[in-house]
Structure formats: C-alpha cells, structure tokens
C-alpha cells in the first residue's frame, strides 16, 4: 500500500499577511514561506490566466532555501516558460489565495500560452507530462475518452477472455462523483489474472496484446504485464487507454506499475458496477477497500499533487518481474527530452573516425545506442550505409527529426530503429534479420557498455555475434572501471564502468575475438571530463 | 574504563562479526539470485515467442525437413 504524507496544518493557517516570507513566483519556481509556516501535505494549485497548470505540495516538491522554501518548476514545464502570464497560487481544497500577479518568464513579452498543437490548454499530469487534463475538456470530449476505455475493456473481456475492470483514476472519479478526476488525463483499466506465477502472467499479457492487435487496435507494450491501447477519437486525436495487469502472487495482491499489498481476492471478484460519465463499468467487489489499497486511507480527499510513494523493495520486485527490458530507460527518456541534450556535441566523436579508418569504404554499419545520431550522420556522410538504433524512444524521435532536417539540406538521411539489448525477442529477431542480409555488417557501439546494466550484456554479445557471422566486426568504446567515482560531464547517473578484461572474456564466450584493444585518456574528452577509455575491435567466428 | 557501548561493539565484532559478514554476503548472493530468477520469466517468454513465430512458418514450408530437424532435436534434448 502506498505510504502517504502525514497531516499538518494548512498553508497559510489564516491569512498570508502574517507570514515572514511572502509567496512570490519567478523563473526558478514558487518561493514559499519557511518550512515552519507551511503545511507540507497541502496540495497547492498554480494557475496561468485562470487555468490550472500544475499542483504541488511543499513536502514532496519543495526544498529549503534561505529562510523560505523553493518549489522549482518541473523540467517539462520549465522548458515552456517564456512569456508573460497572470499567475495565481491557491490551495486546491479552499483557502486564501497565496499569490496573484503578472509574471514575466524568460525574455519574451508575448502572452505565455501552454496549449497543444490545436490550442487545447495543457497542465502537468501525475506522470509529469504536459497533457490535456479532464478539467480542460468539455463533456463530449470526456465522454469520448471514457467510451474508448469501455470499448477496450469489452474486447479484453469478450475477445481476450480476461476479467477486466475500471481501475486507478477512473475508478476513483466514478466512486467520488461519477466524473473523471479533473487533474487526471487518462482512463485506466485493469484485468485480474487467474494465474499466480509471473511466467503465466507474462504469457497471458502477450496473448491479450496479440488478440487486440488482431482486432485492429494499436497496442504498445509498456512492460511484460501492462500495455497501452491507442484509440482514435472522432476529433482526429487519439487517446491512450492503459491496461494494467493485476494478480495475486504469494500472499500479496499486485497491480502494475508497482502497487503491492494485502487485498483479498474477494475484494476484487465478483465484480460490481460503477458509472463514469454516464457509462457503466465493471468495478472491484469492494471498491472502498480497493481504493484504500490503491491510494491510501485518505483516498476520498481530492489531491491533484498526489504521487505514489512505493516502498523501494516493491518497485524493485515489480521491475525485476515486468520491466527487465526497461532498465535505466526513465533516465534516458528524461535526458533526451531535457535541455541537457543540447550539451551533446553535434559533430562526430573521435571514435567515429577511428572506426571509419578500419572498415571498407561504403560498408554496412549498424550503430547501437545512437542517441542524438551525431556519429551515425557523420558515418553516413563518409559514404557508409548506416542504420542507427536506440532503445530510448525520445532519442529515436530526436535522431529522426535530425535526419529529416538533413534530408531537406540534401544530405543522406539515416534510418533509426528501436533495438533493445535487454529484450531477447528484439535481439533475436533483429539479429536474425541482419544476419540474413548479404555481405558483412559492422556493429558500432560507443558508450553502450556504460549505458547497459550488466544483465543486458549477453543480449549485446548475442546480437553482435549474429551480425558478425558474415564477416563484419564489432567496434566498442567504453569508460573503464578506472573512472568509478570520478566526476563526469553530464553529472552522476547509473553507469556501468566495465573491466576490459572481463568484457574480452565475455566476448570470447560468445565466439568473438578482440583483434585490437586501445586503452588510455584523451580518446573521448568532453568539457572537463577526460575519462580512461577502452576501444575494442572484435571479429566473430563464422 | 572503556564505555560499555564500545566494549559491546568489540565483543560483537569478535564473536558475531565473521558470522554477520557471512550472512550479509549470503543475503547479497540471494538478492542477485532472486533478481536473475525474476528476470528469467520475461526472457524465457521472449524466446518462446520467437520459437513459436519461427516454427509456424517453418512448418508451412517444409514439413518433412522440419520433422527431421525436430527428431534430431528430440534426441539431443
């Protein structure tokens, strides 16, 4: 069951006038009174021009600064802050307004508009994404979304044979007042598995994905036990209906993402019904117990700043069961959608020219972990037949946009694929396809060993050995174990500092042979970081 | 006289220290084993998907050859 914040008095207790540190808003965030004067669990709304754009609590989102507190803008919002807005800061559940005023963000004098491509106002949802939330939709648009969720649920029940029900925010809204929660942005459904072993649950989820695809739905796997179904809407937009696996394993009830706690099967089955926006849905047998399990005992109190605070051991267990192909992905998604990506050099790495001098002109190169595509573009410009790839969707989007710009400039475009070394399925199918192509294929992987968690390396060696059967070599560049604990250009995050001898031994166990190995500094300097680098050229047994 | 807390710590280190260190090592090993075991479900499912997807078209194309291959596989597994 998720841990909840403790209760404490309201911010402000009566009026804002007696506070020693008044609230104000600027480019950095919301400057609030000091911790002693602020209730850390009170959800506070930020409105631009009367539209709610975000909600926070100082307990979750604030940090002490001087005699007051700073609630910094979340990155997805910060990048859009350029212009002038009429800003209001007000407690979500009633109370005195804490700040009202015109604020100029960045350098623009234009009115700041947080809208999507067709002009719908946006706000930050619970997943930290700028979305069109339900409080910004008219009744007809809300009904479209809810009916879409119902169509998906019907197919899960009738075509996939699953016991499906309304879950998460949709269930909460239905039980509270029959309406979608204003600060929510999607309608979620779940199924309760008849199985109690993870392997059977994975098979069940995949069978449902296949069935839905066969019916014409667009389905995206989010983990081995939950997926998203994209539903086209009459407006021409599309809505994502998330489908979550739920199951009993051992004594515990689980719902993907990472909910784990005690809830008897009788609290879920047999289903009752609830009504959401006038549409009837199957619902857990004991909805109150189910919502207390999901959101904690204060589930009745509206909280737009709600965050799940799963115990780390729950998240770890659920990640190991279902998210084995998504290790470190959240970091890379955030990186490739943040301003940090602009600090990546646009020109090629030194490694690219090292490799270019070792392979036949015009030969086929597959880059794994191509990121922004900087090396793939350069290799393409040198006349190589390059395909880029990355397991991170945000990186692929960025690289494809770069490739489209290049095409307009008359340069060679590069194709970027989703290849994931953590997915055996992905490795085997892409590896087999590549092996089937005639002629040698070289694999280029710069800083991929650093990015991969150790359990993903067998997938990398398997892929490289399949690609290398027709004579192509594998080129690796990675930071060695000598760099552990040293500062890095992009700051600390999960990295693997591999021992070159260990890498060579792993390669040998997959039939590879290191035919050249270079180690030292000045091979990949970036800013003040000049790491100890290992480069390897590997050939494979045919 | 040494503080009682320090004395107790020293006694713990002398008598229970090696055992605690051994237990910590065993817990770390078990965590790695549990993680490997949990990840195996998805990986095995991946392989099963590939095998099924390859087998079906293979069966359609050359039944006799496939039967022979499966026969060989049956002898070695």
mmCIF file of C-alpha atoms in Angstrom, chain A residues 176-481:
data_model
loop_
_atom_site.group_PDB
_atom_site.id
_atom_site.type_symbol
_atom_site.label_atom_id
_atom_site.label_comp_id
_atom_site.label_asym_id
_atom_site.label_seq_id
_atom_site.Cartn_x
_atom_site.Cartn_y
_atom_site.Cartn_z
ATOM 1 C CA UNK A 176 -16.393 10.059 -5.810
ATOM 2 C CA UNK A 177 -18.938 11.741 -8.089
ATOM 3 C CA UNK A 178 -19.322 9.706 -11.287
ATOM 4 C CA UNK A 179 -16.999 12.083 -13.187
ATOM 5 C CA UNK A 180 -13.387 11.820 -14.334
ATOM 6 C CA UNK A 181 -10.923 13.415 -11.892
ATOM 7 C CA UNK A 182 -10.194 16.950 -13.154
ATOM 8 C CA UNK A 183 -6.432 16.688 -12.861
ATOM 9 C CA UNK A 184 -6.260 13.239 -14.478
ATOM 10 C CA UNK A 185 -5.544 12.750 -18.174
ATOM 11 C CA UNK A 186 -6.432 9.134 -18.959
ATOM 12 C CA UNK A 187 -8.910 6.348 -18.211
ATOM 13 C CA UNK A 188 -7.200 3.207 -16.930
ATOM 14 C CA UNK A 189 -8.471 -0.349 -16.961
ATOM 15 C CA UNK A 190 -7.008 -3.478 -15.379
ATOM 16 C CA UNK A 191 -7.533 -7.219 -15.507
ATOM 17 C CA UNK A 192 -7.214 -9.630 -12.625
ATOM 18 C CA UNK A 193 -5.234 -12.663 -13.651
ATOM 19 C CA UNK A 194 -6.296 -16.201 -12.889
ATOM 20 C CA UNK A 195 -2.616 -17.086 -12.711
ATOM 21 C CA UNK A 196 -0.285 -16.772 -9.747
ATOM 22 C CA UNK A 197 3.118 -17.317 -11.414
ATOM 23 C CA UNK A 198 4.916 -14.435 -13.208
ATOM 24 C CA UNK A 199 5.659 -16.560 -16.281
ATOM 25 C CA UNK A 200 1.969 -17.374 -16.815
ATOM 26 C CA UNK A 201 1.053 -13.725 -16.292
ATOM 27 C CA UNK A 202 3.589 -12.633 -18.954
ATOM 28 C CA UNK A 203 2.100 -15.202 -21.387
ATOM 29 C CA UNK A 204 -1.415 -14.002 -20.573
ATOM 30 C CA UNK A 205 -0.495 -10.331 -21.209
ATOM 31 C CA UNK A 206 1.172 -11.188 -24.537
ATOM 32 C CA UNK A 207 -1.758 -13.292 -25.681
ATOM 33 C CA UNK A 208 -4.061 -10.329 -24.951
ATOM 34 C CA UNK A 209 -1.739 -7.968 -26.873
ATOM 35 C CA UNK A 210 -1.778 -10.328 -29.879
ATOM 36 C CA UNK A 211 -5.556 -10.691 -29.790
ATOM 37 C CA UNK A 212 -6.090 -6.922 -29.599
ATOM 38 C CA UNK A 213 -3.651 -6.309 -32.468
ATOM 39 C CA UNK A 214 -5.517 -8.932 -34.462
ATOM 40 C CA UNK A 215 -8.699 -6.923 -33.876
ATOM 41 C CA UNK A 216 -7.013 -3.848 -35.347
ATOM 42 C CA UNK A 217 -6.055 -1.995 -32.170
ATOM 43 C CA UNK A 218 -2.731 -0.192 -31.966
ATOM 44 C CA UNK A 219 -1.041 -1.718 -28.906
ATOM 45 C CA UNK A 220 2.234 -0.619 -27.270
ATOM 46 C CA UNK A 221 3.864 -2.814 -24.628
ATOM 47 C CA UNK A 222 4.737 -0.786 -21.535
ATOM 48 C CA UNK A 223 6.026 -3.742 -19.513
ATOM 49 C CA UNK A 224 5.592 -7.514 -19.534
ATOM 50 C CA UNK A 225 2.311 -7.097 -17.627
ATOM 51 C CA UNK A 226 0.780 -3.844 -18.867
ATOM 52 C CA UNK A 227 0.233 -2.180 -22.214
ATOM 53 C CA UNK A 228 -1.305 0.863 -23.827
ATOM 54 C CA UNK A 229 -4.055 0.774 -26.454
ATOM 55 C CA UNK A 230 -4.285 3.808 -28.727
ATOM 56 C CA UNK A 231 -7.860 4.638 -29.589
ATOM 57 C CA UNK A 232 -8.670 7.059 -32.445
ATOM 58 C CA UNK A 233 -11.138 9.750 -31.406
ATOM 59 C CA UNK A 234 -13.762 11.454 -33.608
ATOM 60 C CA UNK A 235 -11.793 14.728 -33.201
ATOM 61 C CA UNK A 236 -8.892 13.178 -35.135
ATOM 62 C CA UNK A 237 -6.772 12.962 -31.967
ATOM 63 C CA UNK A 238 -6.078 9.662 -30.250
ATOM 64 C CA UNK A 239 -6.403 8.585 -26.636
ATOM 65 C CA UNK A 240 -4.167 6.137 -24.810
ATOM 66 C CA UNK A 241 -6.036 3.620 -22.654
ATOM 67 C CA UNK A 242 -3.617 1.981 -20.219
ATOM 68 C CA UNK A 243 -4.311 -1.668 -19.435
ATOM 69 C CA UNK A 244 -2.728 -2.895 -16.182
ATOM 70 C CA UNK A 245 -2.199 -6.485 -15.083
ATOM 71 C CA UNK A 246 -3.267 -7.258 -11.509
ATOM 72 C CA UNK A 247 -2.679 -10.557 -9.764
ATOM 73 C CA UNK A 248 -2.112 -12.413 -6.555
ATOM 74 C CA UNK A 249 1.374 -13.818 -6.117
ATOM 75 C CA UNK A 250 2.009 -15.421 -2.749
ATOM 76 C CA UNK A 251 0.044 -13.572 -0.071
ATOM 77 C CA UNK A 252 0.095 -10.256 -1.886
ATOM 78 C CA UNK A 253 -2.081 -8.509 -4.448
ATOM 79 C CA UNK A 254 -0.215 -6.550 -7.119
ATOM 80 C CA UNK A 255 -1.159 -4.019 -9.779
ATOM 81 C CA UNK A 256 1.346 -2.824 -12.374
ATOM 82 C CA UNK A 257 3.147 -0.228 -12.083
ATOM 83 C CA UNK A 258 4.338 -1.071 -8.587
ATOM 84 C CA UNK A 259 1.399 -1.479 -6.222
ATOM 85 C CA UNK A 260 1.871 -4.378 -3.816
ATOM 86 C CA UNK A 261 -0.065 -5.021 -0.634
ATOM 87 C CA UNK A 262 -2.613 -7.176 1.072
ATOM 88 C CA UNK A 263 -6.059 -7.292 -0.550
ATOM 89 C CA UNK A 264 -8.123 -10.490 -0.600
ATOM 90 C CA UNK A 265 -9.421 -11.794 -3.912
ATOM 91 C CA UNK A 266 -12.977 -11.351 -2.610
ATOM 92 C CA UNK A 267 -12.381 -7.553 -2.553
ATOM 93 C CA UNK A 268 -11.980 -7.709 -6.350
ATOM 94 C CA UNK A 269 -14.218 -10.579 -7.517
ATOM 95 C CA UNK A 270 -17.061 -10.958 -8.314
ATOM 96 C CA UNK A 271 -17.241 -7.540 -9.960
ATOM 97 C CA UNK A 272 -19.843 -4.944 -9.097
ATOM 98 C CA UNK A 273 -20.500 -1.927 -11.325
ATOM 99 C CA UNK A 274 -19.805 1.820 -11.222
ATOM 100 C CA UNK A 275 -20.823 4.615 -13.584
ATOM 101 C CA UNK A 276 -18.293 7.017 -15.076
ATOM 102 C CA UNK A 277 -19.516 9.988 -17.153
ATOM 103 C CA UNK A 278 -22.761 8.045 -17.611
ATOM 104 C CA UNK A 279 -21.025 4.864 -18.880
ATOM 105 C CA UNK A 280 -21.279 1.693 -16.804
ATOM 106 C CA UNK A 281 -18.084 -0.240 -15.960
ATOM 107 C CA UNK A 282 -17.245 -3.435 -14.071
ATOM 108 C CA UNK A 283 -15.579 -2.493 -10.767
ATOM 109 C CA UNK A 284 -13.947 -4.343 -7.848
ATOM 110 C CA UNK A 285 -16.413 -6.011 -5.494
ATOM 111 C CA UNK A 286 -15.365 -3.837 -2.549
ATOM 112 C CA UNK A 287 -14.489 -0.523 -4.216
ATOM 113 C CA UNK A 288 -13.751 1.261 -0.941
ATOM 114 C CA UNK A 289 -11.246 -1.384 0.154
ATOM 115 C CA UNK A 290 -9.786 -1.363 -3.366
ATOM 116 C CA UNK A 291 -9.349 2.438 -3.415
ATOM 117 C CA UNK A 292 -7.835 2.415 0.084
ATOM 118 C CA UNK A 293 -5.393 -0.247 -1.184
ATOM 119 C CA UNK A 294 -4.580 1.911 -4.238
ATOM 120 C CA UNK A 295 -4.439 5.434 -2.800
ATOM 121 C CA UNK A 296 -4.244 5.000 0.989
ATOM 122 C CA UNK A 297 -6.872 5.705 3.648
ATOM 123 C CA UNK A 298 -7.409 9.363 2.631
ATOM 124 C CA UNK A 299 -8.482 8.466 -0.922
ATOM 125 C CA UNK A 300 -11.704 10.486 -0.527
ATOM 126 C CA UNK A 301 -9.825 13.821 -0.196
ATOM 127 C CA UNK A 302 -9.003 15.373 -3.615
ATOM 128 C CA UNK A 303 -5.239 15.706 -4.072
ATOM 129 C CA UNK A 304 -4.039 16.825 -7.526
ATOM 130 C CA UNK A 305 -0.439 16.743 -6.250
ATOM 131 C CA UNK A 306 -0.747 13.016 -5.379
ATOM 132 C CA UNK A 307 2.308 10.847 -6.022
ATOM 133 C CA UNK A 308 2.643 7.153 -5.408
ATOM 134 C CA UNK A 309 5.356 6.597 -2.849
ATOM 135 C CA UNK A 310 6.028 2.903 -3.336
ATOM 136 C CA UNK A 311 8.471 1.242 -0.940
ATOM 137 C CA UNK A 312 11.691 0.722 -2.951
ATOM 138 C CA UNK A 313 11.574 -3.067 -2.456
ATOM 139 C CA UNK A 314 8.130 -3.170 -4.130
ATOM 140 C CA UNK A 315 9.336 -1.183 -7.137
ATOM 141 C CA UNK A 316 12.458 -3.363 -7.363
ATOM 142 C CA UNK A 317 10.464 -6.592 -7.268
ATOM 143 C CA UNK A 318 7.921 -5.387 -9.861
ATOM 144 C CA UNK A 319 10.704 -4.027 -12.106
ATOM 145 C CA UNK A 320 12.542 -7.347 -11.999
ATOM 146 C CA UNK A 321 9.380 -9.246 -12.887
ATOM 147 C CA UNK A 322 7.961 -6.985 -15.580
ATOM 148 C CA UNK A 323 10.335 -4.206 -16.572
ATOM 149 C CA UNK A 324 13.502 -6.188 -17.330
ATOM 150 C CA UNK A 325 13.700 -4.572 -20.769
ATOM 151 C CA UNK A 326 13.432 -1.019 -19.471
ATOM 152 C CA UNK A 327 16.402 -0.707 -17.103
ATOM 153 C CA UNK A 328 17.621 2.899 -16.873
ATOM 154 C CA UNK A 329 15.084 3.905 -19.542
ATOM 155 C CA UNK A 330 13.468 6.608 -17.365
ATOM 156 C CA UNK A 331 16.838 8.371 -17.131
ATOM 157 C CA UNK A 332 17.364 8.378 -20.887
ATOM 158 C CA UNK A 333 13.795 9.452 -21.645
ATOM 159 C CA UNK A 334 14.265 12.408 -19.277
ATOM 160 C CA UNK A 335 17.715 13.185 -20.719
ATOM 161 C CA UNK A 336 16.592 13.253 -24.361
ATOM 162 C CA UNK A 337 13.626 15.486 -23.544
ATOM 163 C CA UNK A 338 15.622 17.892 -21.347
ATOM 164 C CA UNK A 339 17.814 20.888 -22.101
ATOM 165 C CA UNK A 340 20.862 18.724 -21.273
ATOM 166 C CA UNK A 341 20.704 17.142 -24.716
ATOM 167 C CA UNK A 342 21.783 20.479 -26.216
ATOM 168 C CA UNK A 343 25.132 19.993 -24.456
ATOM 169 C CA UNK A 344 25.832 16.884 -26.571
ATOM 170 C CA UNK A 345 28.291 17.933 -29.320
ATOM 171 C CA UNK A 346 26.745 17.985 -32.782
ATOM 172 C CA UNK A 347 29.939 16.885 -34.539
ATOM 173 C CA UNK A 348 31.313 13.329 -34.618
ATOM 174 C CA UNK A 349 33.271 11.662 -31.799
ATOM 175 C CA UNK A 350 36.960 10.778 -32.181
ATOM 176 C CA UNK A 351 35.870 7.136 -32.100
ATOM 177 C CA UNK A 352 33.865 7.573 -35.325
ATOM 178 C CA UNK A 353 36.985 8.478 -37.310
ATOM 179 C CA UNK A 354 38.947 5.663 -35.593
ATOM 180 C CA UNK A 355 36.327 3.184 -36.828
ATOM 181 C CA UNK A 356 35.957 4.790 -40.273
ATOM 182 C CA UNK A 357 39.652 4.165 -40.903
ATOM 183 C CA UNK A 358 39.269 0.444 -40.200
ATOM 184 C CA UNK A 359 36.345 -0.613 -42.381
ATOM 185 C CA UNK A 360 35.847 -0.933 -46.116
ATOM 186 C CA UNK A 361 34.519 2.209 -47.869
ATOM 187 C CA UNK A 362 30.731 2.140 -48.237
ATOM 188 C CA UNK A 363 30.274 -0.836 -45.920
ATOM 189 C CA UNK A 364 27.212 -1.542 -43.835
ATOM 190 C CA UNK A 365 27.258 -0.182 -40.262
ATOM 191 C CA UNK A 366 24.626 -0.665 -37.542
ATOM 192 C CA UNK A 367 25.007 1.677 -34.603
ATOM 193 C CA UNK A 368 23.621 0.511 -31.253
ATOM 194 C CA UNK A 369 22.739 3.267 -28.769
ATOM 195 C CA UNK A 370 22.989 6.043 -31.333
ATOM 196 C CA UNK A 371 21.499 8.774 -29.070
ATOM 197 C CA UNK A 372 21.258 12.060 -30.981
ATOM 198 C CA UNK A 373 22.631 10.334 -34.099
ATOM 199 C CA UNK A 374 25.766 12.517 -34.285
ATOM 200 C CA UNK A 375 28.124 9.656 -35.227
ATOM 201 C CA UNK A 376 25.575 7.908 -37.458
ATOM 202 C CA UNK A 377 25.152 11.114 -39.508
ATOM 203 C CA UNK A 378 28.892 11.591 -39.844
ATOM 204 C CA UNK A 379 29.492 7.979 -40.877
ATOM 205 C CA UNK A 380 26.683 8.336 -43.449
ATOM 206 C CA UNK A 381 28.409 11.482 -44.768
ATOM 207 C CA UNK A 382 31.584 9.413 -45.221
ATOM 208 C CA UNK A 383 29.630 7.100 -47.534
ATOM 209 C CA UNK A 384 28.889 4.209 -45.160
ATOM 210 C CA UNK A 385 25.456 2.529 -45.279
ATOM 211 C CA UNK A 386 24.414 3.363 -41.728
ATOM 212 C CA UNK A 387 21.404 2.366 -39.631
ATOM 213 C CA UNK A 388 21.121 3.937 -36.193
ATOM 214 C CA UNK A 389 19.249 2.459 -33.248
ATOM 215 C CA UNK A 390 18.369 3.232 -29.662
ATOM 216 C CA UNK A 391 16.086 1.605 -27.113
ATOM 217 C CA UNK A 392 15.006 5.064 -25.942
ATOM 218 C CA UNK A 393 12.015 6.415 -27.891
ATOM 219 C CA UNK A 394 12.881 10.053 -27.097
ATOM 220 C CA UNK A 395 16.376 9.553 -28.574
ATOM 221 C CA UNK A 396 14.946 7.980 -31.745
ATOM 222 C CA UNK A 397 12.483 10.850 -32.127
ATOM 223 C CA UNK A 398 15.300 13.370 -31.819
ATOM 224 C CA UNK A 399 17.577 11.495 -34.230
ATOM 225 C CA UNK A 400 14.784 11.021 -36.800
ATOM 226 C CA UNK A 401 13.970 14.745 -36.646
ATOM 227 C CA UNK A 402 17.668 15.462 -37.268
ATOM 228 C CA UNK A 403 17.651 13.056 -40.195
ATOM 229 C CA UNK A 404 14.590 14.793 -41.694
ATOM 230 C CA UNK A 405 16.380 18.167 -41.434
ATOM 231 C CA UNK A 406 19.422 16.657 -43.151
ATOM 232 C CA UNK A 407 17.260 15.353 -45.981
ATOM 233 C CA UNK A 408 15.958 18.867 -46.594
ATOM 234 C CA UNK A 409 19.567 20.065 -46.772
ATOM 235 C CA UNK A 410 20.277 17.452 -49.434
ATOM 236 C CA UNK A 411 22.348 15.236 -47.098
ATOM 237 C CA UNK A 412 21.984 11.477 -46.684
ATOM 238 C CA UNK A 413 19.207 10.549 -44.280
ATOM 239 C CA UNK A 414 19.704 7.816 -41.705
ATOM 240 C CA UNK A 415 17.120 5.310 -40.516
ATOM 241 C CA UNK A 416 16.832 4.868 -36.734
ATOM 242 C CA UNK A 417 15.329 1.660 -35.328
ATOM 243 C CA UNK A 418 14.252 0.554 -31.877
ATOM 244 C CA UNK A 419 16.738 -2.161 -30.901
ATOM 245 C CA UNK A 420 16.847 -3.180 -27.251
ATOM 246 C CA UNK A 421 19.656 -5.393 -25.944
ATOM 247 C CA UNK A 422 17.565 -6.223 -22.861
ATOM 248 C CA UNK A 423 14.827 -7.863 -24.903
ATOM 249 C CA UNK A 424 15.687 -11.382 -26.059
ATOM 250 C CA UNK A 425 12.871 -11.166 -28.593
ATOM 251 C CA UNK A 426 14.184 -7.907 -30.002
ATOM 252 C CA UNK A 427 17.787 -9.167 -30.104
ATOM 253 C CA UNK A 428 16.889 -12.457 -31.803
ATOM 254 C CA UNK A 429 14.539 -11.013 -34.425
ATOM 255 C CA UNK A 430 16.708 -8.000 -35.315
ATOM 256 C CA UNK A 431 19.866 -10.117 -35.170
ATOM 257 C CA UNK A 432 18.333 -12.747 -37.489
ATOM 258 C CA UNK A 433 17.116 -10.085 -39.949
ATOM 259 C CA UNK A 434 20.561 -8.502 -40.034
ATOM 260 C CA UNK A 435 22.336 -11.846 -40.377
ATOM 261 C CA UNK A 436 20.093 -12.638 -43.370
ATOM 262 C CA UNK A 437 21.268 -9.516 -45.269
ATOM 263 C CA UNK A 438 24.081 -10.310 -47.704
ATOM 264 C CA UNK A 439 27.613 -9.073 -47.028
ATOM 265 C CA UNK A 440 29.496 -8.038 -43.880
ATOM 266 C CA UNK A 441 27.741 -5.871 -41.283
ATOM 267 C CA UNK A 442 29.747 -3.909 -38.740
ATOM 268 C CA UNK A 443 28.333 -3.070 -35.323
ATOM 269 C CA UNK A 444 29.272 0.279 -33.819
ATOM 270 C CA UNK A 445 28.580 0.801 -30.097
ATOM 271 C CA UNK A 446 30.038 3.899 -28.454
ATOM 272 C CA UNK A 447 29.464 4.199 -24.682
ATOM 273 C CA UNK A 448 26.797 1.492 -24.899
ATOM 274 C CA UNK A 449 28.612 -0.778 -22.431
ATOM 275 C CA UNK A 450 28.488 2.178 -19.995
ATOM 276 C CA UNK A 451 24.766 2.654 -20.550
ATOM 277 C CA UNK A 452 23.754 -1.016 -20.272
ATOM 278 C CA UNK A 453 23.197 -2.681 -16.924
ATOM 279 C CA UNK A 454 25.312 -5.821 -16.656
ATOM 280 C CA UNK A 455 22.431 -8.310 -17.189
ATOM 281 C CA UNK A 456 21.855 -6.764 -20.647
ATOM 282 C CA UNK A 457 25.351 -7.597 -21.926
ATOM 283 C CA UNK A 458 24.573 -11.192 -23.030
ATOM 284 C CA UNK A 459 21.962 -9.680 -25.391
ATOM 285 C CA UNK A 460 24.609 -7.340 -26.818
ATOM 286 C CA UNK A 461 27.109 -10.167 -27.438
ATOM 287 C CA UNK A 462 24.376 -12.362 -28.948
ATOM 288 C CA UNK A 463 23.383 -9.570 -31.370
ATOM 289 C CA UNK A 464 26.994 -8.776 -32.323
ATOM 290 C CA UNK A 465 27.812 -12.448 -32.908
ATOM 291 C CA UNK A 466 24.764 -12.861 -35.183
ATOM 292 C CA UNK A 467 25.661 -9.717 -37.145
ATOM 293 C CA UNK A 468 29.311 -10.776 -37.318
ATOM 294 C CA UNK A 469 28.696 -14.213 -38.844
ATOM 295 C CA UNK A 470 29.132 -12.821 -42.333
ATOM 296 C CA UNK A 471 32.442 -11.190 -41.505
ATOM 297 C CA UNK A 472 31.560 -7.807 -40.009
ATOM 298 C CA UNK A 473 33.401 -6.571 -36.950
ATOM 299 C CA UNK A 474 32.131 -5.039 -33.703
ATOM 300 C CA UNK A 475 33.601 -1.740 -32.508
ATOM 301 C CA UNK A 476 33.227 -0.826 -28.840
ATOM 302 C CA UNK A 477 34.217 2.250 -26.891
ATOM 303 C CA UNK A 478 33.545 2.440 -23.134
ATOM 304 C CA UNK A 479 34.746 4.073 -19.917
ATOM 305 C CA UNK A 480 36.788 1.615 -17.876
ATOM 306 C CA UNK A 481 36.496 0.758 -14.191
#
